[in-house]
PDB file of C-alpha atoms and ligand atoms in Angstrom:
ATOM      1  CA  UNK N  26     106.949  74.691  87.673  1.00  0.00           C
ATOM      2  CA  UNK N  27     103.309  74.756  86.532  1.00  0.00           C
ATOM      3  CA  UNK N  28     102.176  77.725  84.457  1.00  0.00           C
ATOM      4  CA  UNK N  29      99.446  79.726  86.157  1.00  0.00           C
ATOM      5  CA  UNK N  30      96.100  80.319  84.398  1.00  0.00           C
ATOM      6  CA  UNK N  31      95.894  83.345  82.128  1.00  0.00           C
ATOM      7  CA  UNK N  32      93.374  85.957  83.387  1.00  0.00           C
ATOM      8  CA  UNK N  33      91.125  88.214  81.328  1.00  0.00           C
ATOM      9  CA  UNK N  34      93.056  91.318  80.190  1.00  0.00           C
ATOM     10  CA  UNK N  35      92.601  94.721  81.753  1.00  0.00           C
ATOM     11  CA  UNK N  36      91.328  93.586  85.128  1.00  0.00           C
ATOM     12  CA  UNK N  37      94.564  93.795  87.117  1.00  0.00           C
ATOM     13  CA  UNK N  38      96.850  96.587  88.301  1.00  0.00           C
ATOM     14  CA  UNK N  39      99.772  94.488  87.025  1.00  0.00           C
ATOM     15  CA  UNK N  40      99.594  91.307  85.013  1.00  0.00           C
ATOM     16  CA  UNK N  41     102.789  89.379  84.353  1.00  0.00           C
ATOM     17  CA  UNK N  42     102.529  86.341  82.108  1.00  0.00           C
ATOM     18  CA  UNK N  43     105.195  83.762  81.400  1.00  0.00           C
ATOM     19  CA  UNK N  44     107.932  86.323  81.944  1.00  0.00           C
ATOM     20  CA  UNK N  45     111.480  85.203  81.228  1.00  0.00           C
ATOM     21  CA  UNK N  46     114.631  87.285  81.451  1.00  0.00           C
ATOM     22  CA  UNK N  47     118.168  86.242  80.638  1.00  0.00           C
ATOM     23  CA  UNK N  48     121.422  88.135  80.882  1.00  0.00           C
ATOM     24  CA  UNK N  49     123.557  86.354  78.297  1.00  0.00           C
ATOM     25  CA  UNK N  50     123.317  82.662  79.140  1.00  0.00           C
ATOM     26  CA  UNK N  51     122.150  83.392  82.715  1.00  0.00           C
ATOM     27  CA  UNK N  52     118.376  82.888  82.866  1.00  0.00           C
ATOM     28  CA  UNK N  53     117.391  85.001  85.841  1.00  0.00           C
ATOM     29  CA  UNK N  54     113.584  84.895  85.555  1.00  0.00           C
ATOM     30  CA  UNK N  55     112.139  81.532  84.522  1.00  0.00           C
ATOM     31  CA  UNK N  56     108.474  81.698  83.617  1.00  0.00           C
ATOM     32  CA  UNK N  57     107.042  84.135  86.142  1.00  0.00           C
ATOM     33  CA  UNK N  58     103.276  84.712  86.106  1.00  0.00           C
ATOM     34  CA  UNK N  59     101.770  87.066  88.671  1.00  0.00           C
ATOM     35  CA  UNK N  60      98.720  89.308  88.933  1.00  0.00           C
ATOM     36  CA  UNK N  61      98.486  92.249  91.308  1.00  0.00           C
ATOM     37  CA  UNK N  62      95.054  93.722  92.008  1.00  0.00           C
ATOM     38  CA  UNK N  63      94.290  97.435  92.434  1.00  0.00           C
ATOM     39  CA  UNK N  64      94.870  98.418  96.063  1.00  0.00           C
ATOM     40  CA  UNK N  65      96.771  95.241  96.815  1.00  0.00           C
ATOM     41  CA  UNK N  66     100.024  95.280  98.821  1.00  0.00           C
ATOM     42  CA  UNK N  67     102.356  92.472  97.760  1.00  0.00           C
ATOM     43  CA  UNK N  68     105.689  91.807  99.442  1.00  0.00           C
ATOM     44  CA  UNK N  69     108.301  89.863  97.487  1.00  0.00           C
ATOM     45  CA  UNK N  70     110.828  87.987  99.586  1.00  0.00           C
ATOM     46  CA  UNK N  71     113.629  85.615  98.704  1.00  0.00           C
ATOM     47  CA  UNK N  72     117.378  85.137  98.752  1.00  0.00           C
ATOM     48  CA  UNK N  73     119.855  87.492  97.122  1.00  0.00           C
ATOM     49  CA  UNK N  74     120.185  86.760  93.399  1.00  0.00           C
ATOM     50  CA  UNK N  75     116.741  85.149  93.099  1.00  0.00           C
ATOM     51  CA  UNK N  76     115.576  87.766  90.558  1.00  0.00           C
ATOM     52  CA  UNK N  77     113.455  90.071  92.735  1.00  0.00           C
ATOM     53  CA  UNK N  78     114.963  93.334  91.464  1.00  0.00           C
ATOM     54  CA  UNK N  79     114.930  92.101  87.876  1.00  0.00           C
ATOM     55  CA  UNK N  80     111.232  91.294  88.209  1.00  0.00           C
ATOM     56  CA  UNK N  81     110.417  94.808  89.472  1.00  0.00           C
ATOM     57  CA  UNK N  82     112.574  96.338  86.753  1.00  0.00           C
ATOM     58  CA  UNK N  83     110.732  94.366  84.080  1.00  0.00           C
ATOM     59  CA  UNK N  84     107.447  95.943  85.232  1.00  0.00           C
ATOM     60  CA  UNK N  85     108.514  99.431  84.177  1.00  0.00           C
ATOM     61  CA  UNK N  86     110.830  98.166  81.467  1.00  0.00           C
ATOM     62  CA  UNK N  87     114.059  99.269  83.104  1.00  0.00           C
ATOM     63  CA  UNK N  88     114.904  95.748  81.921  1.00  0.00           C
ATOM     64  CA  UNK N  89     113.506  94.384  78.693  1.00  0.00           C
ATOM     65  CA  UNK N  90     112.061  90.877  79.182  1.00  0.00           C
ATOM     66  CA  UNK N  91     113.419  88.101  76.986  1.00  0.00           C
ATOM     67  CA  UNK N  92     109.883  86.755  76.528  1.00  0.00           C
ATOM     68  CA  UNK N  93     106.446  86.964  78.073  1.00  0.00           C
ATOM     69  CA  UNK N  94     104.144  89.927  78.614  1.00  0.00           C
ATOM     70  CA  UNK N  95     103.704  92.601  81.260  1.00  0.00           C
ATOM     71  CA  UNK N  96     100.521  94.661  81.490  1.00  0.00           C
ATOM     72  CA  UNK N  97     100.110  97.707  83.719  1.00  0.00           C
ATOM     73  CA  UNK N  98      96.382  98.289  83.932  1.00  0.00           C
ATOM     74  CA  UNK N  99      95.154  97.645  80.385  1.00  0.00           C
ATOM     75  CA  UNK N 100      98.437  98.703  78.752  1.00  0.00           C
ATOM     76  CA  UNK N 101     100.920  96.128  77.548  1.00  0.00           C
ATOM     77  CA  UNK N 102     104.321  97.443  78.596  1.00  0.00           C
ATOM     78  CA  UNK N 103     106.040  94.792  76.501  1.00  0.00           C
ATOM     79  CA  UNK N 104     104.197  95.709  73.282  1.00  0.00           C
ATOM     80  CA  UNK N 105     106.666  97.046  70.687  1.00  0.00           C
ATOM     81  CA  UNK N 106     104.545 100.170  70.174  1.00  0.00           C
ATOM     82  CA  UNK N 107     103.956 100.855  73.884  1.00  0.00           C
ATOM     83  CA  UNK N 108     104.168 104.500  74.963  1.00  0.00           C
ATOM     84  CA  UNK N 109     106.766 103.866  77.654  1.00  0.00           C
ATOM     85  CA  UNK N 110     106.976 107.440  78.893  1.00  0.00           C
ATOM     86  CA  UNK N 111     103.250 107.487  79.540  1.00  0.00           C
ATOM     87  CA  UNK N 112     103.258 104.063  81.204  1.00  0.00           C
ATOM     88  CA  UNK N 113     106.311 104.819  83.343  1.00  0.00           C
ATOM     89  CA  UNK N 114     104.737 108.043  84.592  1.00  0.00           C
ATOM     90  CA  UNK N 115     102.031 105.939  86.210  1.00  0.00           C
ATOM     91  CA  UNK N 116     104.551 103.789  88.107  1.00  0.00           C
ATOM     92  CA  UNK N 117     106.452 105.154  91.086  1.00  0.00           C
ATOM     93  CA  UNK N 118     109.710 103.444  91.961  1.00  0.00           C
ATOM     94  CA  UNK N 119     111.694 103.740  95.166  1.00  0.00           C
ATOM     95  CA  UNK N 120     115.144 102.170  95.406  1.00  0.00           C
ATOM     96  CA  UNK N 121     117.503 101.216  98.170  1.00  0.00           C
ATOM     97  CA  UNK N 122     119.595 104.309  97.344  1.00  0.00           C
ATOM     98  CA  UNK N 123     117.530 107.455  97.580  1.00  0.00           C
ATOM     99  CA  UNK N 124     118.807 109.145  94.400  1.00  0.00           C
ATOM    100  CA  UNK N 125     117.775 112.659  95.383  1.00  0.00           C
ATOM    101  CA  UNK N 126     119.374 115.536  93.483  1.00  0.00           C
ATOM    102  CA  UNK N 127     122.012 116.764  95.970  1.00  0.00           C
ATOM    103  CA  UNK N 128     122.156 120.326  94.611  1.00  0.00           C
ATOM    104  CA  UNK N 129     118.383 120.876  94.864  1.00  0.00           C
ATOM    105  CA  UNK N 130     116.340 121.560  97.992  1.00  0.00           C
ATOM    106  CA  UNK N 131     113.765 119.060  99.156  1.00  0.00           C
ATOM    107  CA  UNK N 132     110.967 121.123  97.629  1.00  0.00           C
ATOM    108  CA  UNK N 133     112.843 121.484  94.324  1.00  0.00           C
ATOM    109  CA  UNK N 134     113.482 117.717  94.281  1.00  0.00           C
ATOM    110  CA  UNK N 135     109.719 117.248  94.379  1.00  0.00           C
ATOM    111  CA  UNK N 136     108.778 119.905  91.820  1.00  0.00           C
ATOM    112  CA  UNK N 137     111.357 119.463  89.057  1.00  0.00           C
ATOM    113  CA  UNK N 138     109.848 116.405  87.346  1.00  0.00           C
ATOM    114  CA  UNK N 139     106.302 117.669  87.847  1.00  0.00           C
ATOM    115  CA  UNK N 140     107.231 120.824  85.928  1.00  0.00           C
ATOM    116  CA  UNK N 141     109.483 119.234  83.284  1.00  0.00           C
ATOM    117  CA  UNK N 142     107.704 115.928  82.678  1.00  0.00           C
ATOM    118  CA  UNK N 143     104.080 116.583  83.632  1.00  0.00           C
ATOM    119  CA  UNK N 144     104.237 120.249  82.455  1.00  0.00           C
ATOM    120  CA  UNK N 145     102.581 121.435  85.641  1.00  0.00           C
ATOM    121  CA  UNK N 146     102.626 125.115  86.527  1.00  0.00           C
ATOM    122  CA  UNK N 147     105.183 125.883  89.217  1.00  0.00           C
ATOM    123  CA  UNK N 148     102.591 126.881  91.837  1.00  0.00           C
ATOM    124  CA  UNK N 149     100.604 123.692  91.213  1.00  0.00           C
ATOM    125  CA  UNK N 150     103.796 121.619  91.473  1.00  0.00           C
ATOM    126  CA  UNK N 151     104.662 123.314  94.768  1.00  0.00           C
ATOM    127  CA  UNK N 152     101.171 122.676  96.147  1.00  0.00           C
ATOM    128  CA  UNK N 153     101.369 118.980  95.220  1.00  0.00           C
ATOM    129  CA  UNK N 154     104.893 118.742  96.652  1.00  0.00           C
ATOM    130  CA  UNK N 155     103.807 120.264  99.980  1.00  0.00           C
ATOM    131  CA  UNK N 156     100.856 117.902 100.211  1.00  0.00           C
ATOM    132  CA  UNK N 157     103.150 114.917  99.747  1.00  0.00           C
ATOM    133  CA  UNK N 158     105.836 116.205 102.118  1.00  0.00           C
ATOM    134  CA  UNK N 159     103.082 116.418 104.690  1.00  0.00           C
ATOM    135  CA  UNK N 160     102.095 112.809 103.962  1.00  0.00           C
ATOM    136  CA  UNK N 161     105.595 111.593 104.812  1.00  0.00           C
ATOM    137  CA  UNK N 162     106.088 113.931 107.771  1.00  0.00           C
ATOM    138  CA  UNK N 163     108.744 116.084 106.104  1.00  0.00           C
ATOM    139  CA  UNK N 164     106.978 119.455 105.813  1.00  0.00           C
ATOM    140  CA  UNK N 165     109.466 121.202 108.069  1.00  0.00           C
ATOM    141  CA  UNK N 166     112.400 120.292 105.794  1.00  0.00           C
ATOM    142  CA  UNK N 167     111.279 121.673 102.450  1.00  0.00           C
ATOM    143  CA  UNK N 168     114.205 124.109 102.240  1.00  0.00           C
ATOM    144  CA  UNK N 169     116.845 121.614 103.384  1.00  0.00           C
ATOM    145  CA  UNK N 170     119.316 119.953 101.021  1.00  0.00           C
ATOM    146  CA  UNK N 171     119.487 116.134 100.934  1.00  0.00           C
ATOM    147  CA  UNK N 172     122.944 116.143 102.534  1.00  0.00           C
ATOM    148  CA  UNK N 173     121.475 117.795 105.625  1.00  0.00           C
ATOM    149  CA  UNK N 174     118.989 114.952 106.160  1.00  0.00           C
ATOM    150  CA  UNK N 175     119.296 111.511 107.711  1.00  0.00           C
ATOM    151  CA  UNK N 176     118.960 108.473 105.475  1.00  0.00           C
ATOM    152  CA  UNK N 177     115.457 107.824 106.746  1.00  0.00           C
ATOM    153  CA  UNK N 178     114.443 111.416 106.024  1.00  0.00           C
ATOM    154  CA  UNK N 179     115.967 111.220 102.536  1.00  0.00           C
ATOM    155  CA  UNK N 180     114.059 108.050 101.794  1.00  0.00           C
ATOM    156  CA  UNK N 181     110.815 109.644 102.980  1.00  0.00           C
ATOM    157  CA  UNK N 182     111.510 112.580 100.649  1.00  0.00           C
ATOM    158  CA  UNK N 183     112.188 110.116  97.813  1.00  0.00           C
ATOM    159  CA  UNK N 184     108.801 108.508  98.478  1.00  0.00           C
ATOM    160  CA  UNK N 185     107.132 111.941  98.509  1.00  0.00           C
ATOM    161  CA  UNK N 186     108.850 112.777  95.221  1.00  0.00           C
ATOM    162  CA  UNK N 187     107.442 109.614  93.668  1.00  0.00           C
ATOM    163  CA  UNK N 188     103.980 110.374  95.058  1.00  0.00           C
ATOM    164  CA  UNK N 189     104.097 113.886  93.594  1.00  0.00           C
ATOM    165  CA  UNK N 190     103.904 112.300  90.141  1.00  0.00           C
ATOM    166  CA  UNK N 191     100.584 110.787  91.270  1.00  0.00           C
ATOM    167  CA  UNK N 192     101.408 107.211  90.253  1.00  0.00           C
ATOM    168  CA  UNK N 193      98.802 104.486  90.037  1.00  0.00           C
ATOM    169  CA  UNK N 194     101.135 102.025  91.665  1.00  0.00           C
ATOM    170  CA  UNK N 195     104.379 102.046  93.590  1.00  0.00           C
ATOM    171  CA  UNK N 196     107.307  99.646  93.329  1.00  0.00           C
ATOM    172  CA  UNK N 197     109.766  99.498  96.223  1.00  0.00           C
ATOM    173  CA  UNK N 198     113.096  97.680  95.915  1.00  0.00           C
ATOM    174  CA  UNK N 199     114.493  97.109  99.415  1.00  0.00           C
ATOM    175  CA  UNK N 200     113.702 100.690 100.470  1.00  0.00           C
ATOM    176  CA  UNK N 201     115.126 100.255 103.976  1.00  0.00           C
ATOM    177  CA  UNK N 202     118.176  98.086 103.262  1.00  0.00           C
ATOM    178  CA  UNK N 203     120.632 101.000 103.153  1.00  0.00           C
ATOM    179  CA  UNK N 204     119.375 102.547 106.399  1.00  0.00           C
ATOM    180  CA  UNK N 205     120.800 102.400 109.879  1.00  0.00           C
ATOM    181  CA  UNK N 206     118.529 100.140 111.933  1.00  0.00           C
ATOM    182  CA  UNK N 207     117.119 102.989 114.028  1.00  0.00           C
ATOM    183  CA  UNK N 208     115.876 104.756 110.853  1.00  0.00           C
ATOM    184  CA  UNK N 209     114.056 101.800 109.290  1.00  0.00           C
ATOM    185  CA  UNK N 210     110.881 102.238 111.322  1.00  0.00           C
ATOM    186  CA  UNK N 211     110.053 105.759 110.130  1.00  0.00           C
ATOM    187  CA  UNK N 212     110.212 104.670 106.471  1.00  0.00           C
ATOM    188  CA  UNK N 213     108.140 101.540 107.085  1.00  0.00           C
ATOM    189  CA  UNK N 214     105.567 103.691 108.911  1.00  0.00           C
ATOM    190  CA  UNK N 215     105.208 105.917 105.837  1.00  0.00           C
ATOM    191  CA  UNK N 216     104.792 102.847 103.626  1.00  0.00           C
ATOM    192  CA  UNK N 217     102.223 101.409 105.993  1.00  0.00           C
ATOM    193  CA  UNK N 218     100.161 104.592 105.878  1.00  0.00           C
ATOM    194  CA  UNK N 219     100.320 104.531 102.064  1.00  0.00           C
ATOM    195  CA  UNK N 220      99.092 100.954 102.120  1.00  0.00           C
ATOM    196  CA  UNK N 221      96.222 101.963 104.399  1.00  0.00           C
ATOM    197  CA  UNK N 222      95.275 104.715 101.936  1.00  0.00           C
ATOM    198  CA  UNK N 223      94.752 102.033  99.293  1.00  0.00           C
ATOM    199  CA  UNK N 224      97.882 102.500  97.190  1.00  0.00           C
ATOM    200  CA  UNK N 225      98.790  99.508  95.009  1.00  0.00           C
ATOM    201  CA  UNK N 226     102.262  98.501  96.168  1.00  0.00           C
ATOM    202  CA  UNK N 227     104.832  95.865  95.271  1.00  0.00           C
ATOM    203  CA  UNK N 228     107.602  95.783  97.860  1.00  0.00           C
ATOM    204  CA  UNK N 229     110.802  93.756  97.755  1.00  0.00           C
ATOM    205  CA  UNK N 230     111.844  93.580 101.387  1.00  0.00           C
ATOM    206  CA  UNK N 231     113.709  91.626 104.027  1.00  0.00           C
ATOM    207  CA  UNK N 232     111.516  93.134 106.756  1.00  0.00           C
ATOM    208  CA  UNK N 233     109.490  90.059 107.654  1.00  0.00           C
ATOM    209  CA  UNK N 234     107.619  91.714 110.530  1.00  0.00           C
ATOM    210  CA  UNK N 235     106.521  94.494 108.166  1.00  0.00           C
ATOM    211  CA  UNK N 236     105.453  91.977 105.521  1.00  0.00           C
ATOM    212  CA  UNK N 237     103.417  90.064 108.082  1.00  0.00           C
ATOM    213  CA  UNK N 238     101.687  93.216 109.251  1.00  0.00           C
ATOM    214  CA  UNK N 239     101.091  95.076 105.987  1.00  0.00           C
ATOM    215  CA  UNK N 240     101.148  92.667 103.019  1.00  0.00           C
ATOM    216  CA  UNK N 241      97.919  91.309 101.581  1.00  0.00           C
ATOM    217  CA  UNK N 242     100.064  88.680  99.918  1.00  0.00           C
ATOM    218  CA  UNK N 243     103.631  87.467 100.200  1.00  0.00           C
ATOM    219  CA  UNK N 244     105.483  86.038  97.208  1.00  0.00           C
ATOM    220  CA  UNK N 245     108.574  83.918  97.840  1.00  0.00           C
ATOM    221  CA  UNK N 246     111.044  83.770  94.950  1.00  0.00           C
ATOM    222  CA  UNK N 247     114.030  81.491  94.567  1.00  0.00           C
ATOM    223  CA  UNK N 248     116.194  80.744  91.547  1.00  0.00           C
ATOM    224  CA  UNK N 249     114.053  82.813  89.154  1.00  0.00           C
ATOM    225  CA  UNK N 250     110.776  81.119  90.089  1.00  0.00           C
ATOM    226  CA  UNK N 251     107.865  81.999  92.318  1.00  0.00           C
ATOM    227  CA  UNK N 252     108.100  79.080  94.693  1.00  0.00           C
ATOM    228  CA  UNK N 253     105.203  79.927  96.972  1.00  0.00           C
ATOM    229  CA  UNK N 254     102.710  82.739  97.511  1.00  0.00           C
ATOM    230  CA  UNK N 255      99.752  83.501  99.723  1.00  0.00           C
ATOM    231  CA  UNK N 256      98.740  85.402 102.854  1.00  0.00           C
ATOM    232  CA  UNK N 257     101.666  86.373 105.087  1.00  0.00           C
ATOM    233  CA  UNK N 258     100.485  84.195 107.938  1.00  0.00           C
ATOM    234  CA  UNK N 259     100.786  81.211 105.598  1.00  0.00           C
ATOM    235  CA  UNK N 260     103.936  81.973 103.574  1.00  0.00           C
ATOM    236  CA  UNK N 261     105.914  83.437 106.488  1.00  0.00           C
ATOM    237  CA  UNK N 262     104.036  81.878 109.385  1.00  0.00           C
ATOM    238  CA  UNK N 263     103.542  78.364 108.055  1.00  0.00           C
ATOM    239  CA  UNK N 264     105.384  77.856 104.740  1.00  0.00           C
ATOM    240  CA  UNK N 265     104.610  74.723 102.727  1.00  0.00           C
ATOM    241  CA  UNK N 266     107.741  74.570 100.592  1.00  0.00           C
ATOM    242  CA  UNK N 267     111.071  73.369 101.897  1.00  0.00           C
ATOM    243  CA  UNK N 268     112.914  76.196 100.103  1.00  0.00           C
ATOM    244  CA  UNK N 269     110.722  78.805 101.803  1.00  0.00           C
ATOM    245  CA  UNK N 270     111.256  77.152 105.160  1.00  0.00           C
ATOM    246  CA  UNK N 271     115.033  77.147 104.837  1.00  0.00           C
ATOM    247  CA  UNK N 272     115.103  80.780 103.628  1.00  0.00           C
ATOM    248  CA  UNK N 273     112.979  81.918 106.556  1.00  0.00           C
ATOM    249  CA  UNK N 274     115.077  79.850 108.910  1.00  0.00           C
ATOM    250  CA  UNK N 275     118.115  81.850 107.745  1.00  0.00           C
ATOM    251  CA  UNK N 276     116.563  85.328 107.979  1.00  0.00           C
ATOM    252  CA  UNK N 277     114.222  85.125 110.973  1.00  0.00           C
TER     253      UNK N 277
HETATM  254  P1  LIG X 324     117.747  89.947  93.690  1.00  0.00           P
HETATM  255  O1  LIG X 324     117.170  91.321  93.573  1.00  0.00           O
HETATM  256  O2  LIG X 324     116.754  88.907  94.073  1.00  0.00           O
HETATM  257  O3  LIG X 324     118.963  89.911  94.595  1.00  0.00           O
HETATM  258  P2  LIG X 324     118.572  90.368  90.957  1.00  0.00           P
HETATM  259  O4  LIG X 324     117.336  90.478  90.167  1.00  0.00           O
HETATM  260  O5  LIG X 324     119.275  91.632  91.320  1.00  0.00           O
HETATM  261  O6  LIG X 324     118.282  89.496  92.259  1.00  0.00           O
HETATM  262  O7  LIG X 324     119.629  89.476  90.219  1.00  0.00           O
HETATM  263  C1  LIG X 324     119.362  88.165  89.779  1.00  0.00           C
HETATM  264  C2  LIG X 324     120.523  87.680  88.953  1.00  0.00           C
HETATM  265  O8  LIG X 324     120.609  88.461  87.771  1.00  0.00           O
HETATM  266  C3  LIG X 324     121.883  87.781  89.616  1.00  0.00           C
HETATM  267  O9  LIG X 324     122.595  86.611  89.290  1.00  0.00           O
HETATM  268  C4  LIG X 324     122.507  88.975  88.982  1.00  0.00           C
HETATM  269  O10 LIG X 324     123.889  88.852  88.930  1.00  0.00           O
HETATM  270  C5  LIG X 324     121.900  88.968  87.588  1.00  0.00           C
HETATM  271  N1  LIG X 324     121.786  90.306  87.011  1.00  0.00           N
HETATM  272  C6  LIG X 324     120.961  91.286  87.460  1.00  0.00           C
HETATM  273  N2  LIG X 324     121.063  92.379  86.697  1.00  0.00           N
HETATM  274  C7  LIG X 324     121.969  92.099  85.732  1.00  0.00           C
HETATM  275  C8  LIG X 324     122.526  92.826  84.633  1.00  0.00           C
HETATM  276  N3  LIG X 324     122.139  94.087  84.363  1.00  0.00           N
HETATM  277  N4  LIG X 324     123.453  92.212  83.871  1.00  0.00           N
HETATM  278  C9  LIG X 324     123.829  90.941  84.122  1.00  0.00           C
HETATM  279  N5  LIG X 324     123.345  90.201  85.136  1.00  0.00           N
HETATM  280  C10 LIG X 324     122.436  90.755  85.943  1.00  0.00           C
HETATM  281 MG1  LIG X 325     117.612  93.094  94.509  1.00  0.00          MG
END
């Protein structure tokens, strides 16, 4: 695989250079280089086990890369002296499982980290929480507990919770994969509106129709490499690489 050119520092929302990650002798990411621009929406597709989750997790250092560098804005996440708490606060992450606190109400789920981590006053945290519940169409459920909500509603609350921390970018790891099919659309609609508001988003997804509609760029990964990337109409609509073609043949 050719190594991509190295850009000037500080000009990208995310800049990943020559990233490698091994678990023991299993090299899962093999020389990944990728730049994401501010406001860009990038969908990452590829078969199970290709390293998509590991790549996202290396961006906020939930996994420590074996080698290579990751910058978020001008800050090098992989620098030994990096202030990880500060960097991580600027990155929202939404997972397949919603991970809401079951014993807290929806509103409390959205305020707790604002108060504890960002040291916001309670009334400011509540105001921010309500704004973001409105964004995801969940204002009427602020006093509900997660167990009283559908999966789609819980995921929308999880997105609102992330947004309440006012991140500069959002990472989504298969946010609709755990949902019943009839609930997928409401979560994708929220993500689409976020994209339209200009949020920088990296989304691992199997929702090809969503990727075609919303992504500025689609990245196809296989075997720890970026095999192909470009506009959705090219990568999904008219893929060049045989591996992309056979993957799409299986999922479409
Ligand atoms: P994807 O998200 O594309 O399905 P992952 O990034 O989850 O792929 O996994 C890629 C490979 O890395 C898999 O072979 C998986 O077993 C391995 N892997 C992921 N996380 C760990 C871990 N914490 N420890 C050991 N192996 C892991
Ligand atoms: Mg994964």
